[in-house]
């Protein structure tokens, strides 16, 4: 399975480097139209849980509230999961049109996280047929262990992830991306592995000017046989209202950062362990002359 991950990562890099070289050569040919970058493959910098190929515009702050309830199979006694809730509050900022940084805090394991996201290649008419985005992130959980005798160091609480996203907006309605991802955890339980490889799959189908169906799936490629974790699968609908992007979704994941939803998802769609949730994104221009949209 690790070979599948490495092959997917190598393929994404090779294709995008080829596309970048080709676009540079095309740019010097006489009579060619000016390169026009393709925008809005996804309406948010996240598909649902995972990063999308989109970045925040330069000088723009994206305040993100991610909210997820309990499993719907809890029945009437739990109001189909509405009696329980977890959330993530995040702040993403565009340092440039091709560089985004972000921080966030989730209630699940009281985890802090941060990331940097860079787009070396952008899909463009008259240029690259794909977008290529690189992401690196870090997280640390802060909840206290119920065993007072157990000593947990800061290093053992930390995890890291590295991701390569290759995606394309095929038509005005359909966009698709692959996201080979490596998650490293400094400390794991006996029988588990420190490095987890996953191949993220993200898609969007636009129904109308302001609504779209989105899917976000992260199959793990090297899960240990003794593990009780499952693959994170989320489906939802984007509803755009002015400066807001409001997303309704269902997911089997509780956590909402890469370490959590890739390595710490235990619920199953097949058992009805599905959680209803919503994501709310609001952008603010905090720097003059910044681009007001997503890229």
mmCIF file of C-alpha atoms in Angstrom:
data_model
loop_
_atom_site.group_PDB
_atom_site.id
_atom_site.type_symbol
_atom_site.label_atom_id
_atom_site.label_comp_id
_atom_site.label_asym_id
_atom_site.label_seq_id
_atom_site.Cartn_x
_atom_site.Cartn_y
_atom_site.Cartn_z
ATOM 1 C CA UNK A 1 0.000 0.000 0.000
ATOM 2 C CA UNK A 2 2.905 2.338 0.703
ATOM 3 C CA UNK A 3 4.002 1.804 -2.905
ATOM 4 C CA UNK A 4 0.563 2.986 -4.074
ATOM 5 C CA UNK A 5 0.971 6.165 -2.035
ATOM 6 C CA UNK A 6 4.483 6.823 -3.338
ATOM 7 C CA UNK A 7 3.359 6.167 -6.916
ATOM 8 C CA UNK A 8 0.428 8.575 -6.562
ATOM 9 C CA UNK A 9 2.672 11.239 -5.057
ATOM 10 C CA UNK A 10 5.328 10.798 -7.752
ATOM 11 C CA UNK A 11 2.708 10.890 -10.503
ATOM 12 C CA UNK A 12 1.177 14.108 -9.180
ATOM 13 C CA UNK A 13 4.580 15.819 -9.009
ATOM 14 C CA UNK A 14 5.624 14.583 -12.464
ATOM 15 C CA UNK A 15 2.395 15.674 -14.146
ATOM 16 C CA UNK A 16 2.435 19.102 -12.544
ATOM 17 C CA UNK A 17 6.104 19.763 -13.288
ATOM 18 C CA UNK A 18 5.475 18.762 -16.888
ATOM 19 C CA UNK A 19 2.457 21.051 -17.037
ATOM 20 C CA UNK A 20 4.455 23.910 -15.526
ATOM 21 C CA UNK A 21 7.327 23.498 -17.994
ATOM 22 C CA UNK A 22 4.882 23.298 -20.874
ATOM 23 C CA UNK A 23 3.091 26.460 -19.811
ATOM 24 C CA UNK A 24 6.396 28.347 -19.543
ATOM 25 C CA UNK A 25 7.321 27.319 -23.068
ATOM 26 C CA UNK A 26 3.879 28.193 -24.356
ATOM 27 C CA UNK A 27 4.190 31.674 -22.914
ATOM 28 C CA UNK A 28 7.071 32.636 -25.248
ATOM 29 C CA UNK A 29 5.378 31.529 -28.441
ATOM 30 C CA UNK A 30 4.142 34.464 -30.540
ATOM 31 C CA UNK A 31 0.431 34.888 -31.059
ATOM 32 C CA UNK A 32 -0.614 32.817 -28.070
ATOM 33 C CA UNK A 33 -3.470 34.190 -25.917
ATOM 34 C CA UNK A 34 -2.641 35.599 -22.486
ATOM 35 C CA UNK A 35 -2.730 33.032 -19.689
ATOM 36 C CA UNK A 36 -6.005 33.142 -17.758
ATOM 37 C CA UNK A 37 -6.082 31.366 -14.405
ATOM 38 C CA UNK A 38 -9.046 29.117 -13.652
ATOM 39 C CA UNK A 39 -10.928 30.051 -10.485
ATOM 40 C CA UNK A 40 -13.531 28.527 -8.201
ATOM 41 C CA UNK A 41 -12.836 24.844 -8.766
ATOM 42 C CA UNK A 42 -14.163 24.639 -5.192
ATOM 43 C CA UNK A 43 -15.986 27.435 -3.389
ATOM 44 C CA UNK A 44 -13.886 27.044 -0.258
ATOM 45 C CA UNK A 45 -10.286 26.317 0.681
ATOM 46 C CA UNK A 46 -11.608 23.035 2.146
ATOM 47 C CA UNK A 47 -13.659 20.374 0.390
ATOM 48 C CA UNK A 48 -15.306 19.321 3.674
ATOM 49 C CA UNK A 49 -12.591 18.071 6.030
ATOM 50 C CA UNK A 50 -9.582 18.111 3.719
ATOM 51 C CA UNK A 51 -7.889 20.976 1.916
ATOM 52 C CA UNK A 52 -9.100 21.808 -1.575
ATOM 53 C CA UNK A 53 -6.909 23.087 -4.397
ATOM 54 C CA UNK A 54 -8.230 26.605 -3.678
ATOM 55 C CA UNK A 55 -6.342 29.219 -1.645
ATOM 56 C CA UNK A 56 -7.389 32.388 0.143
ATOM 57 C CA UNK A 57 -6.830 35.637 -1.767
ATOM 58 C CA UNK A 58 -3.979 37.954 -0.778
ATOM 59 C CA UNK A 59 -4.797 40.025 2.273
ATOM 60 C CA UNK A 60 -8.019 38.106 2.966
ATOM 61 C CA UNK A 61 -8.913 36.561 6.342
ATOM 62 C CA UNK A 62 -11.206 33.523 6.268
ATOM 63 C CA UNK A 63 -12.933 32.843 9.582
ATOM 64 C CA UNK A 64 -14.130 29.228 9.597
ATOM 65 C CA UNK A 65 -16.549 27.580 12.042
ATOM 66 C CA UNK A 66 -16.868 23.811 11.632
ATOM 67 C CA UNK A 67 -19.607 22.157 13.673
ATOM 68 C CA UNK A 68 -20.439 18.474 13.903
ATOM 69 C CA UNK A 69 -23.109 16.718 15.973
ATOM 70 C CA UNK A 70 -23.224 13.176 17.372
ATOM 71 C CA UNK A 71 -24.116 9.955 15.475
ATOM 72 C CA UNK A 72 -27.627 9.967 14.037
ATOM 73 C CA UNK A 73 -28.108 6.352 15.151
ATOM 74 C CA UNK A 74 -28.280 7.622 18.737
ATOM 75 C CA UNK A 75 -32.021 7.776 18.135
ATOM 76 C CA UNK A 76 -34.677 9.944 19.719
ATOM 77 C CA UNK A 77 -33.049 9.856 23.172
ATOM 78 C CA UNK A 78 -30.050 11.733 21.733
ATOM 79 C CA UNK A 79 -32.233 13.699 19.293
ATOM 80 C CA UNK A 80 -30.437 11.866 16.485
ATOM 81 C CA UNK A 81 -27.086 13.252 17.569
ATOM 82 C CA UNK A 82 -28.120 16.879 18.118
ATOM 83 C CA UNK A 83 -27.569 16.548 21.890
ATOM 84 C CA UNK A 84 -23.841 16.162 21.222
ATOM 85 C CA UNK A 85 -21.498 18.463 19.358
ATOM 86 C CA UNK A 86 -17.857 19.118 18.515
ATOM 87 C CA UNK A 87 -16.402 22.059 16.619
ATOM 88 C CA UNK A 88 -13.331 23.667 15.157
ATOM 89 C CA UNK A 89 -12.701 27.408 15.026
ATOM 90 C CA UNK A 90 -10.131 28.406 12.415
ATOM 91 C CA UNK A 91 -8.499 31.507 10.986
ATOM 92 C CA UNK A 92 -6.912 31.262 7.519
ATOM 93 C CA UNK A 93 -5.040 34.189 5.964
ATOM 94 C CA UNK A 94 -3.739 34.801 2.463
ATOM 95 C CA UNK A 95 -0.115 35.958 2.598
ATOM 96 C CA UNK A 96 -0.247 36.012 -1.209
ATOM 97 C CA UNK A 97 -2.529 34.653 -3.877
ATOM 98 C CA UNK A 98 -0.477 31.446 -3.827
ATOM 99 C CA UNK A 99 0.332 31.177 -0.110
ATOM 100 C CA UNK A 100 -2.135 30.643 2.749
ATOM 101 C CA UNK A 101 -1.453 30.097 6.449
ATOM 102 C CA UNK A 102 -3.948 28.997 9.064
ATOM 103 C CA UNK A 103 -4.483 28.112 12.719
ATOM 104 C CA UNK A 104 -7.354 26.397 14.487
ATOM 105 C CA UNK A 105 -8.598 24.737 17.647
ATOM 106 C CA UNK A 106 -10.968 21.779 17.889
ATOM 107 C CA UNK A 107 -12.920 20.512 20.879
ATOM 108 C CA UNK A 108 -12.057 16.918 19.894
ATOM 109 C CA UNK A 109 -9.071 16.142 22.144
ATOM 110 C CA UNK A 110 -8.791 19.932 22.640
ATOM 111 C CA UNK A 111 -6.383 20.019 19.711
ATOM 112 C CA UNK A 112 -4.483 23.005 18.339
ATOM 113 C CA UNK A 113 -3.323 22.962 14.720
ATOM 114 C CA UNK A 114 -1.637 25.116 12.132
ATOM 115 C CA UNK A 115 -0.648 24.828 8.480
ATOM 116 C CA UNK A 116 0.984 26.508 5.503
ATOM 117 C CA UNK A 117 -0.347 25.966 1.987
ATOM 118 C CA UNK A 118 1.495 26.846 -1.224
ATOM 119 C CA UNK A 119 0.447 26.613 -4.861
ATOM 120 C CA UNK A 120 3.473 26.324 -7.183
ATOM 121 C CA UNK A 121 1.254 25.580 -10.215
ATOM 122 C CA UNK A 122 -2.189 26.966 -10.984
ATOM 123 C CA UNK A 123 -4.587 25.700 -13.640
ATOM 124 C CA UNK A 124 -4.856 28.238 -16.451
ATOM 125 C CA UNK A 125 -6.309 28.556 -19.919
ATOM 126 C CA UNK A 126 -3.271 28.732 -22.178
ATOM 127 C CA UNK A 127 -1.149 27.244 -19.376
ATOM 128 C CA UNK A 128 -1.173 24.326 -16.956
ATOM 129 C CA UNK A 129 -4.168 21.967 -17.225
ATOM 130 C CA UNK A 130 -3.894 21.202 -13.481
ATOM 131 C CA UNK A 131 -3.403 22.934 -10.155
ATOM 132 C CA UNK A 132 -0.715 21.618 -7.835
ATOM 133 C CA UNK A 133 -0.793 22.570 -4.159
ATOM 134 C CA UNK A 134 1.507 21.580 -1.292
ATOM 135 C CA UNK A 135 0.426 21.630 2.360
ATOM 136 C CA UNK A 136 2.344 21.077 5.608
ATOM 137 C CA UNK A 137 0.710 21.133 9.033
ATOM 138 C CA UNK A 138 1.264 20.484 12.712
ATOM 139 C CA UNK A 139 -1.097 19.670 15.593
ATOM 140 C CA UNK A 140 -0.974 19.009 19.324
ATOM 141 C CA UNK A 141 -3.742 17.806 21.612
ATOM 142 C CA UNK A 142 -4.050 19.425 25.047
ATOM 143 C CA UNK A 143 -6.631 17.376 26.946
ATOM 144 C CA UNK A 144 -5.571 15.812 30.249
ATOM 145 C CA UNK A 145 -5.179 12.061 30.416
ATOM 146 C CA UNK A 146 -7.675 10.508 32.862
ATOM 147 C CA UNK A 147 -4.819 8.548 34.449
ATOM 148 C CA UNK A 148 -3.032 11.051 36.767
ATOM 149 C CA UNK A 149 -0.033 8.743 37.022
ATOM 150 C CA UNK A 150 0.579 8.797 33.299
ATOM 151 C CA UNK A 151 3.102 11.353 32.178
ATOM 152 C CA UNK A 152 2.501 12.791 28.719
ATOM 153 C CA UNK A 153 5.170 15.043 27.218
ATOM 154 C CA UNK A 154 4.531 17.816 24.702
ATOM 155 C CA UNK A 155 6.419 15.844 22.043
ATOM 156 C CA UNK A 156 4.157 12.812 22.492
ATOM 157 C CA UNK A 157 1.099 14.998 21.926
ATOM 158 C CA UNK A 158 2.268 16.274 18.548
ATOM 159 C CA UNK A 159 1.572 15.158 15.001
ATOM 160 C CA UNK A 160 2.494 16.389 11.531
ATOM 161 C CA UNK A 161 1.128 16.015 8.031
ATOM 162 C CA UNK A 162 2.411 16.623 4.513
ATOM 163 C CA UNK A 163 0.149 16.713 1.492
ATOM 164 C CA UNK A 164 0.388 17.104 -2.273
ATOM 165 C CA UNK A 165 -2.840 18.072 -4.039
ATOM 166 C CA UNK A 166 -3.317 17.754 -7.771
ATOM 167 C CA UNK A 167 -6.679 18.865 -9.106
ATOM 168 C CA UNK A 168 -8.522 20.139 -12.122
ATOM 169 C CA UNK A 169 -11.690 22.038 -12.846
ATOM 170 C CA UNK A 170 -12.894 19.988 -15.808
ATOM 171 C CA UNK A 171 -16.023 22.021 -16.548
ATOM 172 C CA UNK A 172 -17.946 24.859 -14.931
ATOM 173 C CA UNK A 173 -19.867 22.167 -13.043
ATOM 174 C CA UNK A 174 -17.295 19.471 -12.209
ATOM 175 C CA UNK A 175 -13.980 19.585 -10.306
ATOM 176 C CA UNK A 176 -11.853 16.695 -9.019
ATOM 177 C CA UNK A 177 -8.635 16.306 -7.018
ATOM 178 C CA UNK A 178 -6.310 13.703 -5.490
ATOM 179 C CA UNK A 179 -4.391 14.365 -2.273
ATOM 180 C CA UNK A 180 -1.610 11.909 -1.311
ATOM 181 C CA UNK A 181 -1.088 12.572 2.421
ATOM 182 C CA UNK A 182 1.427 11.473 5.037
ATOM 183 C CA UNK A 183 0.485 11.840 8.715
ATOM 184 C CA UNK A 184 3.213 11.326 11.325
ATOM 185 C CA UNK A 185 2.421 10.929 15.027
ATOM 186 C CA UNK A 186 5.231 11.069 17.561
ATOM 187 C CA UNK A 187 3.553 8.639 19.957
ATOM 188 C CA UNK A 188 1.149 5.803 19.151
ATOM 189 C CA UNK A 189 -0.388 2.836 20.976
ATOM 190 C CA UNK A 190 1.256 -0.582 20.882
ATOM 191 C CA UNK A 191 0.673 -2.300 17.530
ATOM 192 C CA UNK A 192 0.023 0.968 15.709
ATOM 193 C CA UNK A 193 2.415 2.759 13.323
ATOM 194 C CA UNK A 194 3.776 6.299 13.504
ATOM 195 C CA UNK A 195 3.437 7.041 9.785
ATOM 196 C CA UNK A 196 0.032 6.781 8.121
ATOM 197 C CA UNK A 197 -0.386 7.101 4.356
ATOM 198 C CA UNK A 198 -3.703 8.121 2.829
ATOM 199 C CA UNK A 199 -4.923 9.050 -0.655
ATOM 200 C CA UNK A 200 -7.494 11.812 -0.383
ATOM 201 C CA UNK A 201 -10.214 12.085 -3.022
ATOM 202 C CA UNK A 202 -12.268 15.247 -3.413
ATOM 203 C CA UNK A 203 -14.984 16.160 -5.879
ATOM 204 C CA UNK A 204 -17.515 18.899 -6.543
ATOM 205 C CA UNK A 205 -20.545 18.980 -8.820
ATOM 206 C CA UNK A 206 -22.253 22.334 -9.250
ATOM 207 C CA UNK A 207 -26.057 22.285 -9.459
ATOM 208 C CA UNK A 208 -26.666 26.005 -9.797
ATOM 209 C CA UNK A 209 -24.900 29.327 -9.406
ATOM 210 C CA UNK A 210 -24.955 29.059 -5.600
ATOM 211 C CA UNK A 211 -25.315 25.340 -4.780
ATOM 212 C CA UNK A 212 -23.025 22.336 -5.267
ATOM 213 C CA UNK A 213 -22.604 18.737 -4.112
ATOM 214 C CA UNK A 214 -19.203 17.872 -2.594
ATOM 215 C CA UNK A 215 -17.558 14.631 -1.468
ATOM 216 C CA UNK A 216 -14.414 14.105 0.606
ATOM 217 C CA UNK A 217 -12.883 10.608 1.079
ATOM 218 C CA UNK A 218 -9.565 9.621 2.691
ATOM 219 C CA UNK A 219 -8.799 5.874 2.443
ATOM 220 C CA UNK A 220 -5.812 4.833 4.569
ATOM 221 C CA UNK A 221 -3.302 2.700 2.665
ATOM 222 C CA UNK A 222 -1.296 1.094 5.500
ATOM 223 C CA UNK A 223 -3.749 0.569 8.373
ATOM 224 C CA UNK A 224 -2.451 -2.083 10.843
ATOM 225 C CA UNK A 225 -4.545 -5.261 11.033
ATOM 226 C CA UNK A 226 -5.234 -4.637 14.730
ATOM 227 C CA UNK A 227 -6.532 -1.096 14.161
ATOM 228 C CA UNK A 228 -10.185 -0.247 14.828
ATOM 229 C CA UNK A 229 -10.121 2.924 12.754
ATOM 230 C CA UNK A 230 -12.096 3.441 9.541
ATOM 231 C CA UNK A 231 -11.752 5.607 6.442
ATOM 232 C CA UNK A 232 -13.140 9.120 6.672
ATOM 233 C CA UNK A 233 -16.018 9.742 4.232
ATOM 234 C CA UNK A 234 -17.970 12.992 4.089
ATOM 235 C CA UNK A 235 -20.638 14.223 1.672
ATOM 236 C CA UNK A 236 -22.384 17.566 1.649
ATOM 237 C CA UNK A 237 -23.831 20.587 -0.108
ATOM 238 C CA UNK A 238 -22.311 24.049 -0.500
ATOM 239 C CA UNK A 239 -24.678 27.008 -0.270
ATOM 240 C CA UNK A 240 -23.126 30.344 -1.207
ATOM 241 C CA UNK A 241 -24.741 33.497 0.182
ATOM 242 C CA UNK A 242 -22.738 36.632 -0.585
ATOM 243 C CA UNK A 243 -19.562 36.654 1.510
ATOM 244 C CA UNK A 244 -20.559 33.408 3.261
ATOM 245 C CA UNK A 245 -20.127 29.826 2.146
ATOM 246 C CA UNK A 246 -22.470 27.640 4.196
ATOM 247 C CA UNK A 247 -22.019 23.895 3.913
ATOM 248 C CA UNK A 248 -24.313 21.139 5.200
ATOM 249 C CA UNK A 249 -22.746 17.689 5.368
ATOM 250 C CA UNK A 250 -22.730 14.165 6.796
ATOM 251 C CA UNK A 251 -19.532 12.458 7.962
ATOM 252 C CA UNK A 252 -18.329 9.487 9.994
ATOM 253 C CA UNK A 253 -15.478 11.600 11.434
ATOM 254 C CA UNK A 254 -15.535 13.515 14.695
ATOM 255 C CA UNK A 255 -12.175 15.267 14.316
ATOM 256 C CA UNK A 256 -11.746 18.060 11.810
ATOM 257 C CA UNK A 257 -8.000 18.293 11.217
ATOM 258 C CA UNK A 258 -5.826 15.907 9.231
ATOM 259 C CA UNK A 259 -4.394 13.983 12.178
ATOM 260 C CA UNK A 260 -7.854 13.488 13.643
ATOM 261 C CA UNK A 261 -9.980 12.518 10.661
ATOM 262 C CA UNK A 262 -7.321 10.406 8.903
ATOM 263 C CA UNK A 263 -5.953 8.500 11.911
ATOM 264 C CA UNK A 264 -8.684 8.773 14.560
ATOM 265 C CA UNK A 265 -11.988 7.990 12.820
ATOM 266 C CA UNK A 266 -13.732 4.962 14.341
ATOM 267 C CA UNK A 267 -17.347 5.286 13.190
ATOM 268 C CA UNK A 268 -18.816 3.484 10.190
ATOM 269 C CA UNK A 269 -21.353 4.535 7.575
ATOM 270 C CA UNK A 270 -22.482 0.913 7.343
ATOM 271 C CA UNK A 271 -23.488 0.916 11.031
ATOM 272 C CA UNK A 272 -25.323 4.229 10.796
ATOM 273 C CA UNK A 273 -22.576 6.015 12.759
ATOM 274 C CA UNK A 274 -22.986 9.164 10.711
ATOM 275 C CA UNK A 275 -22.766 12.700 12.037
ATOM 276 C CA UNK A 276 -24.641 15.684 10.659
ATOM 277 C CA UNK A 277 -22.727 18.947 10.609
ATOM 278 C CA UNK A 278 -22.184 22.296 8.993
ATOM 279 C CA UNK A 279 -19.214 24.448 8.000
ATOM 280 C CA UNK A 280 -19.455 28.227 7.857
ATOM 281 C CA UNK A 281 -16.856 30.344 6.078
ATOM 282 C CA UNK A 282 -16.801 34.167 6.154
ATOM 283 C CA UNK A 283 -14.084 36.188 4.423
ATOM 284 C CA UNK A 284 -12.870 39.667 5.342
ATOM 285 C CA UNK A 285 -10.501 41.892 3.368
ATOM 286 C CA UNK A 286 -7.987 43.109 5.927
ATOM 287 C CA UNK A 287 -5.473 44.597 3.527
ATOM 288 C CA UNK A 288 -6.155 47.301 0.953
ATOM 289 C CA UNK A 289 -6.082 46.359 -2.724
ATOM 290 C CA UNK A 290 -6.384 42.648 -1.898
ATOM 291 C CA UNK A 291 -8.314 40.244 -4.063
ATOM 292 C CA UNK A 292 -11.747 39.821 -2.543
ATOM 293 C CA UNK A 293 -12.426 36.351 -3.814
ATOM 294 C CA UNK A 294 -11.015 32.852 -3.513
ATOM 295 C CA UNK A 295 -8.370 31.573 -5.915
#
